[in-house]
Amino acid sequence: MYWLDVAGPQRRALDLVVDEFAGIVSAMQAPHILLGIGGGIAAYKAPELVRQFRKLGAEIIPVVTEAATHLVSPLALQAVSGNTPRGKLWDADAEAGMGHIELARWADALVIAPATANRLATMAQGSAQDLLSTIYLATVAPVFIAPAMNTRMWEHPATVRNVETVLGDGVRMIGPDDGEQACGEFGPGRMSEPDAIAEWVLDSLEISNLLSGVNVLLTSGPTREHIDPVRYITNKSSGKQGFALATAFRQLGADVKVVTGPVHVARPTGIEYVDVQSASEMKSAVEAEVDQADIFIAVAAVADYRPVQALDQKIKKSEQNKDGLVLELTENDDIVKFVANRAKKPFVVGFAAETREAIRFAREKRARKNLDAIVVNDVSDTRIGFDSAENAVTLIFEGKEVELPQMSKNAIAKRLADEISQRFLHRSN
Ligand code: PMT
């Protein structure tokens, strides 16, 4: 075992250090943070990060990679966290206490700081090679990373790809900061400061009671319109923006339900999901839920048309079709318009995916569909909108427009949720 089991006088000395925090930490409401420490030089900041978390009321169990033990003392981590650091997957004693799956379940958040280039690669591949990577795959808690590495490593295309993959999987990232690095180079790659990381994580976990008792119903993701048993019409929506918005409303204290088309991104916790495939299934699910909704948000990229006939058998190439095949389509019901024109109407927000004259078309769409607000993104820009980690949108209410420049979908979602809740809470009807 490369960390120490501490007992006797040494244990009492540690208890004294731990007592330093006793007045600050309320065990009753302390969020549980698993702190994964990667093997980068910034690991030396880990005890300070633990201290900052505890100062803000969190309970910490450090999970130390083998490489990190060369840079930070498990004894110091035990002293400041008050918990025995964990590190080995194959540690019978530790597993008998709290096994890796139990650790993954215990966590309200998994924070990986520093997240090294190697750790990002491991996460991107989904490989379960050590305790930390196993916990990463097993937990449903939100995951936060604070990368730290040499500037050139950070800018290497392989790292860029891995970061994109990991963010696409729903991981949230802070930093890295710019500045002088331990290796003497300047540029991005420094781990963010411990106080900033701790504040950011706990702020993101916080659930306010602003929308307590408010039911929010969202549609999210693409729909699939079947042509035959193996072919369908769909689009590039990943569900990222919808899930980010669901999370943001959850953090404001709302009860959130998402009617989701088929997506492959991780599902945030604390939210109810209704799975659908086609636009007509999405409409039926919304019809079944909308009576309870106070706010309805249509983020989904719903197919406007579906094949007139979904065939039971796979279409075969044949003599009959040798000059081409005509697929006849019919229009789907407009779900958001249906909700916005009900007698018992929630506060309704639509999205608009436009490729030109975005603002003008979105204003018209808002009025035509009788929406309280519309969020428009210019999907001709491939850096934002469909299946990207970031977005840039304009939120249009009657008499007020808010432009949100390019940022992560989580950050956009937070801003949208704040604006929409304020408008909802101060509406006149
Ligand atoms: O899922 P991501 O990869 O994160 O991408 C996010 C997004 C680009 C899908 C999202 O930001 C977005 O723009 N969603 C709306 C996409 C869309 O279908 O836009 P639209 O302009 O075609 O539709 C306008 C509104 O009517 C939308 O609120 C849509 O949900 C709704 N609609 C459309 C057709 C239909 N039959 N029923 C509907 O409710």
GROMACS .gro file of C-alpha atoms and ligand atoms in nm:
model
  468
    1MET     CA    1   0.000   0.000   0.000
    2TYR     CA    2   0.158   0.332  -0.088
    3TRP     CA    3  -0.033   0.541   0.159
    4LEU     CA    4  -0.029   0.494   0.523
    5ASP     CA    5  -0.274   0.352   0.765
    6VAL     CA    6  -0.236   0.596   1.047
    7ALA     CA    7  -0.290   0.486   1.404
    8GLY     CA    8  -0.187   0.570   1.761
    9PRO     CA    9  -0.020   0.905   1.838
   10GLN     CA   10   0.009   0.986   1.469
   11ARG     CA   11  -0.370   0.939   1.433
   12ARG     CA   12  -0.430   1.174   1.727
   13ALA     CA   13  -0.207   1.438   1.571
   14LEU     CA   14  -0.412   1.410   1.253
   15ASP     CA   15  -0.736   1.435   1.446
   16LEU     CA   16  -0.615   1.768   1.582
   17VAL     CA   17  -0.554   1.897   1.231
   18VAL     CA   18  -0.894   1.771   1.121
   19ASP     CA   19  -1.058   1.936   1.423
   20GLU     CA   20  -0.942   2.269   1.283
   21PHE     CA   21  -1.227   2.233   1.031
   22ALA     CA   22  -1.486   2.092   1.266
   23GLY     CA   23  -1.668   2.419   1.319
   24ILE     CA   24  -1.689   2.490   0.949
   25VAL     CA   25  -1.804   2.161   0.811
   26SER     CA   26  -2.162   2.061   0.867
   27ALA     CA   27  -2.169   1.685   0.819
   28MET     CA   28  -2.546   1.696   0.774
   29GLN     CA   29  -2.538   1.886   0.448
   30ALA     CA   30  -2.179   1.844   0.335
   31PRO     CA   31  -2.162   1.763  -0.035
   32HIS     CA   32  -1.951   1.452  -0.097
   33ILE     CA   33  -1.658   1.520  -0.326
   34LEU     CA   34  -1.430   1.250  -0.463
   35LEU     CA   35  -1.109   1.432  -0.549
   36GLY     CA   36  -0.912   1.246  -0.817
   37ILE     CA   37  -0.550   1.360  -0.820
   38GLY     CA   38  -0.355   1.301  -1.141
   39GLY     CA   39   0.023   1.266  -1.167
   40GLY     CA   40   0.116   1.619  -1.275
   41ILE     CA   41   0.336   1.867  -1.094
   42ALA     CA   42   0.021   2.062  -0.996
   43ALA     CA   43  -0.066   1.768  -0.768
   44TYR     CA   44   0.132   1.954  -0.503
   45LYS     CA   45  -0.168   2.193  -0.483
   46ALA     CA   46  -0.405   1.907  -0.391
   47PRO     CA   47  -0.386   1.952  -0.009
   48GLU     CA   48  -0.470   2.321  -0.055
   49LEU     CA   49  -0.761   2.223  -0.281
   50VAL     CA   50  -0.889   1.983  -0.014
   51ARG     CA   51  -0.858   2.264   0.242
   52GLN     CA   52  -1.057   2.503   0.023
   53PHE     CA   53  -1.332   2.244  -0.030
   54ARG     CA   54  -1.357   2.175   0.341
   55LYS     CA   55  -1.361   2.548   0.418
   56LEU     CA   56  -1.671   2.569   0.198
   57GLY     CA   57  -1.836   2.277   0.377
   58ALA     CA   58  -1.761   1.973   0.160
   59GLU     CA   59  -1.650   1.625   0.266
   60ILE     CA   60  -1.358   1.495   0.064
   61ILE     CA   61  -1.221   1.151  -0.013
   62PRO     CA   62  -0.897   1.184  -0.212
   63VAL     CA   63  -0.838   0.928  -0.488
   64VAL     CA   64  -0.468   0.938  -0.568
   65THR     CA   65  -0.318   0.789  -0.882
   66GLU     CA   66   0.008   0.600  -0.847
   67ALA     CA   67   0.195   0.877  -1.033
   68ALA     CA   68   0.052   1.145  -0.803
   69THR     CA   69   0.195   0.974  -0.494
   70HIS     CA   70   0.540   1.080  -0.618
   71LEU     CA   71   0.429   1.444  -0.605
   72VAL     CA   72   0.196   1.472  -0.307
   73SER     CA   73   0.202   1.292   0.023
   74PRO     CA   74  -0.099   1.071   0.098
   75LEU     CA   75  -0.032   1.146   0.464
   76ALA     CA   76  -0.080   1.519   0.401
   77LEU     CA   77  -0.401   1.442   0.212
   78GLN     CA   78  -0.524   1.228   0.496
   79ALA     CA   79  -0.445   1.506   0.741
   80VAL     CA   80  -0.633   1.776   0.556
   81SER     CA   81  -0.924   1.564   0.434
   82GLY     CA   82  -0.982   1.361   0.749
   83ASN     CA   83  -1.034   1.057   0.525
   84THR     CA   84  -0.796   0.784   0.416
   85PRO     CA   85  -0.692   0.849   0.056
   86ARG     CA   86  -0.776   0.570  -0.187
   87GLY     CA   87  -0.561   0.466  -0.477
   88LYS     CA   88  -0.556   0.099  -0.560
   89LEU     CA   89  -0.826  -0.090  -0.739
   90TRP     CA   90  -0.698  -0.419  -0.601
   91ASP     CA   91  -0.688  -0.327  -0.234
   92ALA     CA   92  -0.889  -0.591  -0.048
   93ASP     CA   93  -0.894  -0.400   0.285
   94ALA     CA   94  -1.010  -0.072   0.135
   95GLU     CA   95  -1.262  -0.245  -0.092
   96ALA     CA   96  -1.404  -0.426   0.211
   97GLY     CA   97  -1.476  -0.082   0.366
   98MET     CA   98  -1.608   0.114   0.071
   99GLY     CA   99  -1.562  -0.054  -0.268
  100HIS     CA  100  -1.498   0.142  -0.585
  101ILE     CA  101  -1.863   0.116  -0.691
  102GLU     CA  102  -1.975   0.239  -0.348
  103LEU     CA  103  -1.727   0.528  -0.377
  104ALA     CA  104  -1.876   0.614  -0.717
  105ARG     CA  105  -2.223   0.610  -0.559
  106TRP     CA  106  -2.114   0.808  -0.252
  107ALA     CA  107  -1.998   1.102  -0.466
  108ASP     CA  108  -2.212   1.409  -0.528
  109ALA     CA  109  -1.931   1.510  -0.764
  110LEU     CA  110  -1.608   1.365  -0.900
  111VAL     CA  111  -1.342   1.634  -0.935
  112ILE     CA  112  -1.020   1.551  -1.118
  113ALA     CA  113  -0.746   1.802  -1.044
  114PRO     CA  114  -0.495   1.809  -1.189
  115ALA     CA  115  -0.631   1.635  -1.497
  116THR     CA  116  -0.317   1.541  -1.689
  117ALA     CA  117  -0.290   1.472  -2.065
  118ASN     CA  118  -0.275   1.102  -1.985
  119ARG     CA  119  -0.584   1.121  -1.763
  120LEU     CA  120  -0.778   1.302  -2.039
  121ALA     CA  121  -0.676   1.031  -2.288
  122THR     CA  122  -0.787   0.760  -2.046
  123MET     CA  123  -1.121   0.933  -1.994
  124ALA     CA  124  -1.172   0.988  -2.366
  125GLN     CA  125  -1.105   0.619  -2.436
  126GLY     CA  126  -1.325   0.502  -2.151
  127SER     CA  127  -1.050   0.275  -2.032
  128ALA     CA  128  -1.077   0.135  -1.677
  129GLN     CA  129  -0.710   0.087  -1.593
  130ASP     CA  130  -0.697   0.213  -1.235
  131LEU     CA  131  -0.924   0.311  -0.948
  132LEU     CA  132  -0.982   0.668  -1.069
  133SER     CA  133  -1.074   0.567  -1.426
  134THR     CA  134  -1.303   0.293  -1.292
  135ILE     CA  135  -1.483   0.540  -1.067
  136TYR     CA  136  -1.511   0.783  -1.360
  137LEU     CA  137  -1.695   0.519  -1.563
  138ALA     CA  138  -1.908   0.400  -1.273
  139THR     CA  139  -2.033   0.728  -1.131
  140VAL     CA  140  -2.349   0.909  -1.238
  141ALA     CA  141  -2.242   1.217  -1.040
  142PRO     CA  142  -2.131   1.524  -1.235
  143VAL     CA  143  -1.762   1.519  -1.325
  144PHE     CA  144  -1.539   1.827  -1.311
  145ILE     CA  145  -1.185   1.855  -1.444
  146ALA     CA  146  -0.910   2.110  -1.391
  147PRO     CA  147  -0.648   2.029  -1.656
  148ALA     CA  148  -0.280   2.103  -1.597
  149MET     CA  149   0.008   2.024  -1.829
  150ASN     CA  150   0.285   2.171  -2.042
  151THR     CA  151   0.150   2.422  -2.298
  152ARG     CA  152   0.259   2.215  -2.598
  153MET     CA  153   0.095   1.906  -2.456
  154TRP     CA  154  -0.225   2.105  -2.401
  155GLU     CA  155  -0.220   2.232  -2.760
  156HIS     CA  156  -0.135   1.895  -2.919
  157PRO     CA  157  -0.414   1.782  -3.156
  158ALA     CA  158  -0.447   1.455  -2.964
  159THR     CA  159  -0.515   1.642  -2.640
  160VAL     CA  160  -0.753   1.880  -2.820
  161ARG     CA  161  -0.944   1.576  -2.951
  162ASN     CA  162  -0.953   1.413  -2.608
  163VAL     CA  163  -1.079   1.731  -2.441
  164GLU     CA  164  -1.354   1.762  -2.702
  165THR     CA  165  -1.459   1.402  -2.643
  166VAL     CA  166  -1.460   1.437  -2.269
  167LEU     CA  167  -1.658   1.764  -2.276
  168GLY     CA  168  -1.894   1.602  -2.524
  169ASP     CA  169  -1.953   1.330  -2.265
  170GLY     CA  170  -2.083   1.597  -2.029
  171VAL     CA  171  -1.771   1.661  -1.818
  172ARG     CA  172  -1.732   2.021  -1.701
  173MET     CA  173  -1.397   2.195  -1.720
  174ILE     CA  174  -1.228   2.487  -1.548
  175GLY     CA  175  -0.908   2.636  -1.692
  176PRO     CA  176  -0.635   2.572  -1.765
  177ASP     CA  177  -0.505   2.919  -1.684
  178ASP     CA  178  -0.243   3.107  -1.882
  179GLY     CA  179   0.092   3.197  -1.734
  180GLU     CA  180   0.438   3.075  -1.638
  181GLN     CA  181   0.459   2.702  -1.596
  182ALA     CA  182   0.670   2.484  -1.370
  183CYS     CA  183   0.870   2.378  -1.679
  184GLY     CA  184   0.959   2.744  -1.749
  185GLU     CA  185   0.732   2.787  -2.053
  186PHE     CA  186   0.455   3.043  -2.084
  187GLY     CA  187   0.103   2.978  -2.211
  188PRO     CA  188  -0.214   2.788  -2.124
  189GLY     CA  189  -0.164   2.481  -1.908
  190ARG     CA  190  -0.152   2.597  -1.546
  191MET     CA  191  -0.409   2.441  -1.318
  192SER     CA  192  -0.667   2.693  -1.197
  193GLU     CA  193  -0.620   2.811  -0.841
  194PRO     CA  194  -0.762   2.582  -0.568
  195ASP     CA  195  -1.002   2.845  -0.430
  196ALA     CA  196  -1.146   2.908  -0.780
  197ILE     CA  197  -1.190   2.533  -0.843
  198ALA     CA  198  -1.362   2.468  -0.510
  199GLU     CA  199  -1.597   2.764  -0.549
  200TRP     CA  200  -1.683   2.671  -0.910
  201VAL     CA  201  -1.761   2.307  -0.827
  202LEU     CA  202  -1.974   2.381  -0.522
  203ASP     CA  203  -2.150   2.664  -0.702
  204SER     CA  204  -2.237   2.424  -0.985
  205LEU     CA  205  -2.374   2.167  -0.739
  206GLU     CA  206  -2.580   2.415  -0.549
  207ILE     CA  207  -2.953   2.379  -0.587
  208SER     CA  208  -3.133   2.702  -0.515
  209ASN     CA  209  -3.501   2.716  -0.429
  210LEU     CA  210  -3.586   2.991  -0.678
  211LEU     CA  211  -3.804   2.753  -0.882
  212SER     CA  212  -3.904   2.522  -0.600
  213GLY     CA  213  -4.243   2.365  -0.684
  214VAL     CA  214  -4.215   2.466  -1.052
  215ASN     CA  215  -4.243   2.186  -1.312
  216VAL     CA  216  -4.030   2.224  -1.621
  217LEU     CA  217  -4.091   2.002  -1.924
  218LEU     CA  218  -3.833   1.995  -2.204
  219THR     CA  219  -3.804   1.822  -2.537
  220SER     CA  220  -3.449   1.741  -2.642
  221GLY     CA  221  -3.242   1.558  -2.904
  222PRO     CA  222  -3.338   1.447  -3.254
  223THR     CA  223  -3.634   1.241  -3.372
  224ARG     CA  224  -3.617   0.938  -3.602
  225GLU     CA  225  -3.876   0.898  -3.874
  226HIS     CA  226  -3.867   0.540  -3.998
  227ILE     CA  227  -3.868   0.462  -4.368
  228ASP     CA  228  -3.840   0.087  -4.317
  229PRO     CA  229  -3.716  -0.129  -4.025
  230VAL     CA  230  -3.350  -0.030  -4.079
  231ARG     CA  231  -3.362   0.320  -4.227
  232TYR     CA  232  -3.480   0.649  -4.091
  233ILE     CA  233  -3.466   1.026  -4.137
  234THR     CA  234  -3.295   1.210  -3.851
  235ASN     CA  235  -3.061   1.504  -3.781
  236LYS     CA  236  -2.739   1.586  -3.596
  237SER     CA  237  -2.888   1.693  -3.263
  238SER     CA  238  -2.685   1.534  -2.981
  239GLY     CA  239  -2.908   1.631  -2.689
  240LYS     CA  240  -2.625   1.827  -2.524
  241GLN     CA  241  -2.803   2.163  -2.520
  242GLY     CA  242  -3.128   2.011  -2.394
  243PHE     CA  243  -2.960   1.818  -2.110
  244ALA     CA  244  -2.753   2.123  -2.014
  245LEU     CA  245  -3.071   2.330  -1.989
  246ALA     CA  246  -3.245   2.057  -1.789
  247THR     CA  247  -2.950   2.062  -1.544
  248ALA     CA  248  -2.958   2.440  -1.518
  249PHE     CA  249  -3.330   2.436  -1.429
  250ARG     CA  250  -3.269   2.155  -1.181
  251GLN     CA  251  -3.005   2.372  -1.016
  252LEU     CA  252  -3.264   2.645  -0.979
  253GLY     CA  253  -3.477   2.401  -0.779
  254ALA     CA  254  -3.733   2.305  -1.047
  255ASP     CA  255  -3.872   1.953  -1.099
  256VAL     CA  256  -3.752   1.871  -1.448
  257LYS     CA  257  -3.873   1.613  -1.699
  258VAL     CA  258  -3.711   1.564  -2.039
  259VAL     CA  259  -3.881   1.399  -2.336
  260THR     CA  260  -3.575   1.288  -2.527
  261GLY     CA  261  -3.514   1.150  -2.872
  262PRO     CA  262  -3.240   0.885  -2.914
  263VAL     CA  263  -2.906   1.031  -2.794
  264HIS     CA  264  -2.572   0.895  -2.674
  265VAL     CA  265  -2.462   1.162  -2.427
  266ALA     CA  266  -2.457   1.102  -2.050
  267ARG     CA  267  -2.784   1.176  -1.871
  268PRO     CA  268  -2.756   1.425  -1.586
  269THR     CA  269  -2.893   1.300  -1.254
  270GLY     CA  270  -3.193   1.438  -1.065
  271ILE     CA  271  -3.403   1.461  -1.380
  272GLU     CA  272  -3.683   1.235  -1.513
  273TYR     CA  273  -3.661   1.109  -1.870
  274VAL     CA  274  -3.922   0.988  -2.119
  275ASP     CA  275  -3.761   0.816  -2.418
  276VAL     CA  276  -3.917   0.851  -2.761
  277GLN     CA  277  -3.812   0.794  -3.122
  278SER     CA  278  -4.040   0.971  -3.365
  279ALA     CA  279  -4.201   1.316  -3.370
  280SER     CA  280  -4.545   1.165  -3.317
  281GLU     CA  281  -4.419   0.969  -3.012
  282MET     CA  282  -4.263   1.294  -2.884
  283LYS     CA  283  -4.597   1.471  -2.927
  284SER     CA  284  -4.787   1.195  -2.742
  285ALA     CA  285  -4.536   1.207  -2.455
  286VAL     CA  286  -4.566   1.586  -2.433
  287GLU     CA  287  -4.947   1.564  -2.444
  288ALA     CA  288  -4.936   1.320  -2.151
  289GLU     CA  289  -4.711   1.549  -1.942
  290VAL     CA  290  -4.796   1.906  -2.036
  291ASP     CA  291  -5.090   1.955  -1.797
  292GLN     CA  292  -4.843   1.945  -1.507
  293ALA     CA  293  -4.589   2.179  -1.673
  294ASP     CA  294  -4.541   2.540  -1.566
  295ILE     CA  295  -4.262   2.597  -1.817
  296PHE     CA  296  -4.226   2.412  -2.149
  297ILE     CA  297  -3.904   2.437  -2.348
  298ALA     CA  298  -3.873   2.285  -2.696
  299VAL     CA  299  -3.502   2.227  -2.754
  300ALA     CA  300  -3.558   1.916  -2.966
  301ALA     CA  301  -3.478   1.915  -3.335
  302VAL     CA  302  -3.807   1.758  -3.438
  303ALA     CA  303  -3.837   1.628  -3.793
  304ASP     CA  304  -4.080   1.850  -3.983
  305TYR     CA  305  -4.174   1.561  -4.215
  306ARG     CA  306  -4.204   1.182  -4.196
  307PRO     CA  307  -4.251   0.919  -4.466
  308VAL     CA  308  -4.618   0.874  -4.554
  309GLN     CA  309  -4.567   0.505  -4.498
  310ALA     CA  310  -4.315   0.334  -4.267
  311LEU     CA  311  -4.267  -0.002  -4.439
  312ASP     CA  312  -4.264  -0.328  -4.240
  313GLN     CA  313  -4.007  -0.485  -4.472
  314LYS     CA  314  -3.667  -0.350  -4.580
  315ILE     CA  315  -3.686  -0.175  -4.918
  316LYS     CA  316  -3.493  -0.380  -5.174
  317LYS     CA  317  -3.313  -0.268  -5.486
  318SER     CA  318  -3.527  -0.388  -5.773
  319GLU     CA  319  -3.596  -0.347  -6.142
  320GLN     CA  320  -3.895  -0.135  -6.046
  321ASN     CA  321  -3.668   0.116  -5.867
  322LYS     CA  322  -3.381   0.121  -6.113
  323ASP     CA  323  -3.451   0.482  -6.222
  324GLY     CA  324  -3.465   0.602  -5.864
  325LEU     CA  325  -3.696   0.591  -5.569
  326VAL     CA  326  -3.938   0.862  -5.462
  327LEU     CA  327  -3.995   0.896  -5.091
  328GLU     CA  328  -4.326   1.064  -5.017
  329LEU     CA  329  -4.329   1.271  -4.699
  330THR     CA  330  -4.606   1.417  -4.490
  331GLU     CA  331  -4.587   1.696  -4.233
  332ASN     CA  332  -4.553   1.621  -3.859
  333ASP     CA  333  -4.760   1.810  -3.602
  334ASP     CA  334  -4.578   2.108  -3.457
  335ILE     CA  335  -4.537   2.019  -3.088
  336VAL     CA  336  -4.432   2.358  -2.950
  337LYS     CA  337  -4.710   2.534  -3.143
  338PHE     CA  338  -4.962   2.283  -3.009
  339VAL     CA  339  -4.850   2.354  -2.649
  340ALA     CA  340  -4.842   2.731  -2.697
  341ASN     CA  341  -5.197   2.736  -2.829
  342ARG     CA  342  -5.360   2.523  -2.561
  343ALA     CA  343  -5.622   2.684  -2.337
  344LYS     CA  344  -5.411   2.587  -2.033
  345LYS     CA  345  -5.079   2.717  -2.159
  346PRO     CA  346  -4.750   2.694  -1.968
  347PHE     CA  347  -4.476   2.952  -2.020
  348VAL     CA  348  -4.348   2.836  -2.360
  349VAL     CA  349  -3.996   2.873  -2.498
  350GLY     CA  350  -3.904   2.749  -2.844
  351PHE     CA  351  -3.567   2.716  -3.013
  352ALA     CA  352  -3.491   2.819  -3.369
  353ALA     CA  353  -3.216   2.664  -3.578
  354GLU     CA  354  -3.151   2.907  -3.860
  355THR     CA  355  -2.887   2.926  -4.133
  356ARG     CA  356  -2.948   3.284  -4.251
  357GLU     CA  357  -3.116   3.600  -4.126
  358ALA     CA  358  -3.137   3.418  -3.793
  359ILE     CA  359  -3.276   3.700  -3.579
  360ARG     CA  360  -3.541   3.812  -3.829
  361PHE     CA  361  -3.666   3.456  -3.890
  362ALA     CA  362  -3.664   3.379  -3.517
  363ARG     CA  363  -3.869   3.689  -3.431
  364GLU     CA  364  -4.124   3.583  -3.692
  365LYS     CA  365  -4.122   3.225  -3.563
  366ARG     CA  366  -4.186   3.341  -3.206
  367ALA     CA  367  -4.488   3.542  -3.313
  368ARG     CA  368  -4.623   3.279  -3.554
  369LYS     CA  369  -4.604   2.999  -3.294
  370ASN     CA  370  -4.737   3.219  -3.008
  371LEU     CA  371  -4.427   3.161  -2.793
  372ASP     CA  372  -4.329   3.357  -2.482
  373ALA     CA  373  -3.966   3.337  -2.593
  374ILE     CA  374  -3.744   3.185  -2.856
  375VAL     CA  375  -3.374   3.098  -2.848
  376VAL     CA  376  -3.205   3.125  -3.184
  377ASN     CA  377  -2.874   2.969  -3.291
  378ASP     CA  378  -2.712   3.011  -3.631
  379VAL     CA  379  -2.654   2.648  -3.726
  380SER     CA  380  -2.460   2.736  -4.041
  381ASP     CA  381  -2.163   2.788  -3.806
  382THR     CA  382  -2.031   2.435  -3.733
  383ARG     CA  383  -1.846   2.548  -3.418
  384ILE     CA  384  -2.183   2.592  -3.245
  385GLY     CA  385  -2.537   2.451  -3.256
  386PHE     CA  386  -2.579   2.088  -3.358
  387ASP     CA  387  -2.351   1.834  -3.186
  388SER     CA  388  -2.087   2.082  -3.068
  389ALA     CA  389  -1.961   2.148  -2.715
  390GLU     CA  390  -2.037   2.520  -2.744
  391ASN     CA  391  -2.320   2.742  -2.858
  392ALA     CA  392  -2.392   3.110  -2.921
  393VAL     CA  393  -2.754   3.221  -2.906
  394THR     CA  394  -2.992   3.513  -2.886
  395LEU     CA  395  -3.286   3.485  -2.648
  396ILE     CA  396  -3.585   3.680  -2.775
  397PHE     CA  397  -3.875   3.784  -2.553
  398GLU     CA  398  -4.134   4.039  -2.645
  399GLY     CA  399  -3.960   4.373  -2.585
  400LYS     CA  400  -3.625   4.223  -2.477
  401GLU     CA  401  -3.342   4.041  -2.655
  402VAL     CA  402  -3.035   3.894  -2.485
  403GLU     CA  403  -2.732   3.803  -2.693
  404LEU     CA  404  -2.510   3.529  -2.548
  405PRO     CA  405  -2.173   3.497  -2.725
  406GLN     CA  406  -1.998   3.165  -2.788
  407MET     CA  407  -1.942   2.964  -2.470
  408SER     CA  408  -1.997   2.610  -2.342
  409LYS     CA  409  -2.350   2.474  -2.371
  410ASN     CA  410  -2.357   2.446  -1.990
  411ALA     CA  411  -2.274   2.815  -1.953
  412ILE     CA  412  -2.534   2.910  -2.217
  413ALA     CA  413  -2.789   2.693  -2.036
  414LYS     CA  414  -2.722   2.861  -1.702
  415ARG     CA  415  -2.772   3.207  -1.853
  416LEU     CA  416  -3.087   3.100  -2.038
  417ALA     CA  417  -3.234   2.938  -1.726
  418ASP     CA  418  -3.168   3.255  -1.524
  419GLU     CA  419  -3.330   3.482  -1.784
  420ILE     CA  420  -3.628   3.253  -1.849
  421SER     CA  421  -3.697   3.204  -1.476
  422GLN     CA  422  -3.692   3.578  -1.410
  423ARG     CA  423  -3.936   3.638  -1.695
  424PHE     CA  424  -4.153   3.345  -1.580
  425LEU     CA  425  -4.162   3.463  -1.219
  426HIS     CA  426  -4.246   3.822  -1.315
  427ARG     CA  427  -4.502   3.740  -1.587
  428SER     CA  428  -4.827   3.929  -1.555
  429ASN     CA  429  -5.075   3.642  -1.618
  430PMT     O1  430  -2.880   1.877  -2.942
  430PMT     P1  431  -2.756   1.961  -2.967
  430PMT     O2  432  -2.655   1.887  -3.052
  430PMT     O3  433  -2.699   2.015  -2.841
  430PMT     O4  434  -2.799   2.086  -3.056
  430PMT     C1  435  -2.884   2.184  -3.007
  430PMT     C2  436  -2.982   2.233  -3.113
  430PMT     C3  437  -2.905   2.294  -3.229
  430PMT     C4  438  -3.067   2.115  -3.166
  430PMT     C5  439  -3.076   2.338  -3.043
  430PMT     O5  440  -2.999   2.445  -3.001
  430PMT     C6  441  -3.183   2.388  -3.140
  430PMT     O6  442  -3.164   2.479  -3.217
  430PMT     N1  443  -3.305   2.325  -3.134
  430PMT     C7  444  -3.416   2.352  -3.226
  430PMT     C8  445  -3.392   2.281  -3.357
  430PMT     C9  446  -3.508   2.298  -3.452
  430PMT     O7  447  -3.567   2.200  -3.489
  430PMT     O8  448  -3.538   2.422  -3.487
  430PMT     P2  449  -3.660   2.464  -3.584
  430PMT     O9  450  -3.632   2.604  -3.616
  430PMT    O10  451  -3.674   2.365  -3.697
  430PMT    O11  452  -3.790   2.448  -3.491
  430PMT    C10  453  -3.842   2.557  -3.417
  430PMT    C11  454  -3.904   2.510  -3.288
  430PMT    O12  455  -4.018   2.428  -3.315
  430PMT    C12  456  -3.812   2.428  -3.201
  430PMT    O13  457  -3.838   2.465  -3.066
  430PMT    C13  458  -3.858   2.284  -3.222
  430PMT    O14  459  -3.838   2.201  -3.108
  430PMT    C14  460  -4.008   2.306  -3.247
  430PMT     N2  461  -4.073   2.204  -3.331
  430PMT    C15  462  -4.037   2.190  -3.462
  430PMT    C16  463  -4.105   2.099  -3.541
  430PMT    C17  464  -4.208   2.020  -3.483
  430PMT     N3  465  -4.274   1.929  -3.553
  430PMT     N4  466  -4.240   2.036  -3.354
  430PMT    C18  467  -4.174   2.125  -3.278
  430PMT    O15  468  -4.203   2.138  -3.157
   0.00000   0.00000   0.00000
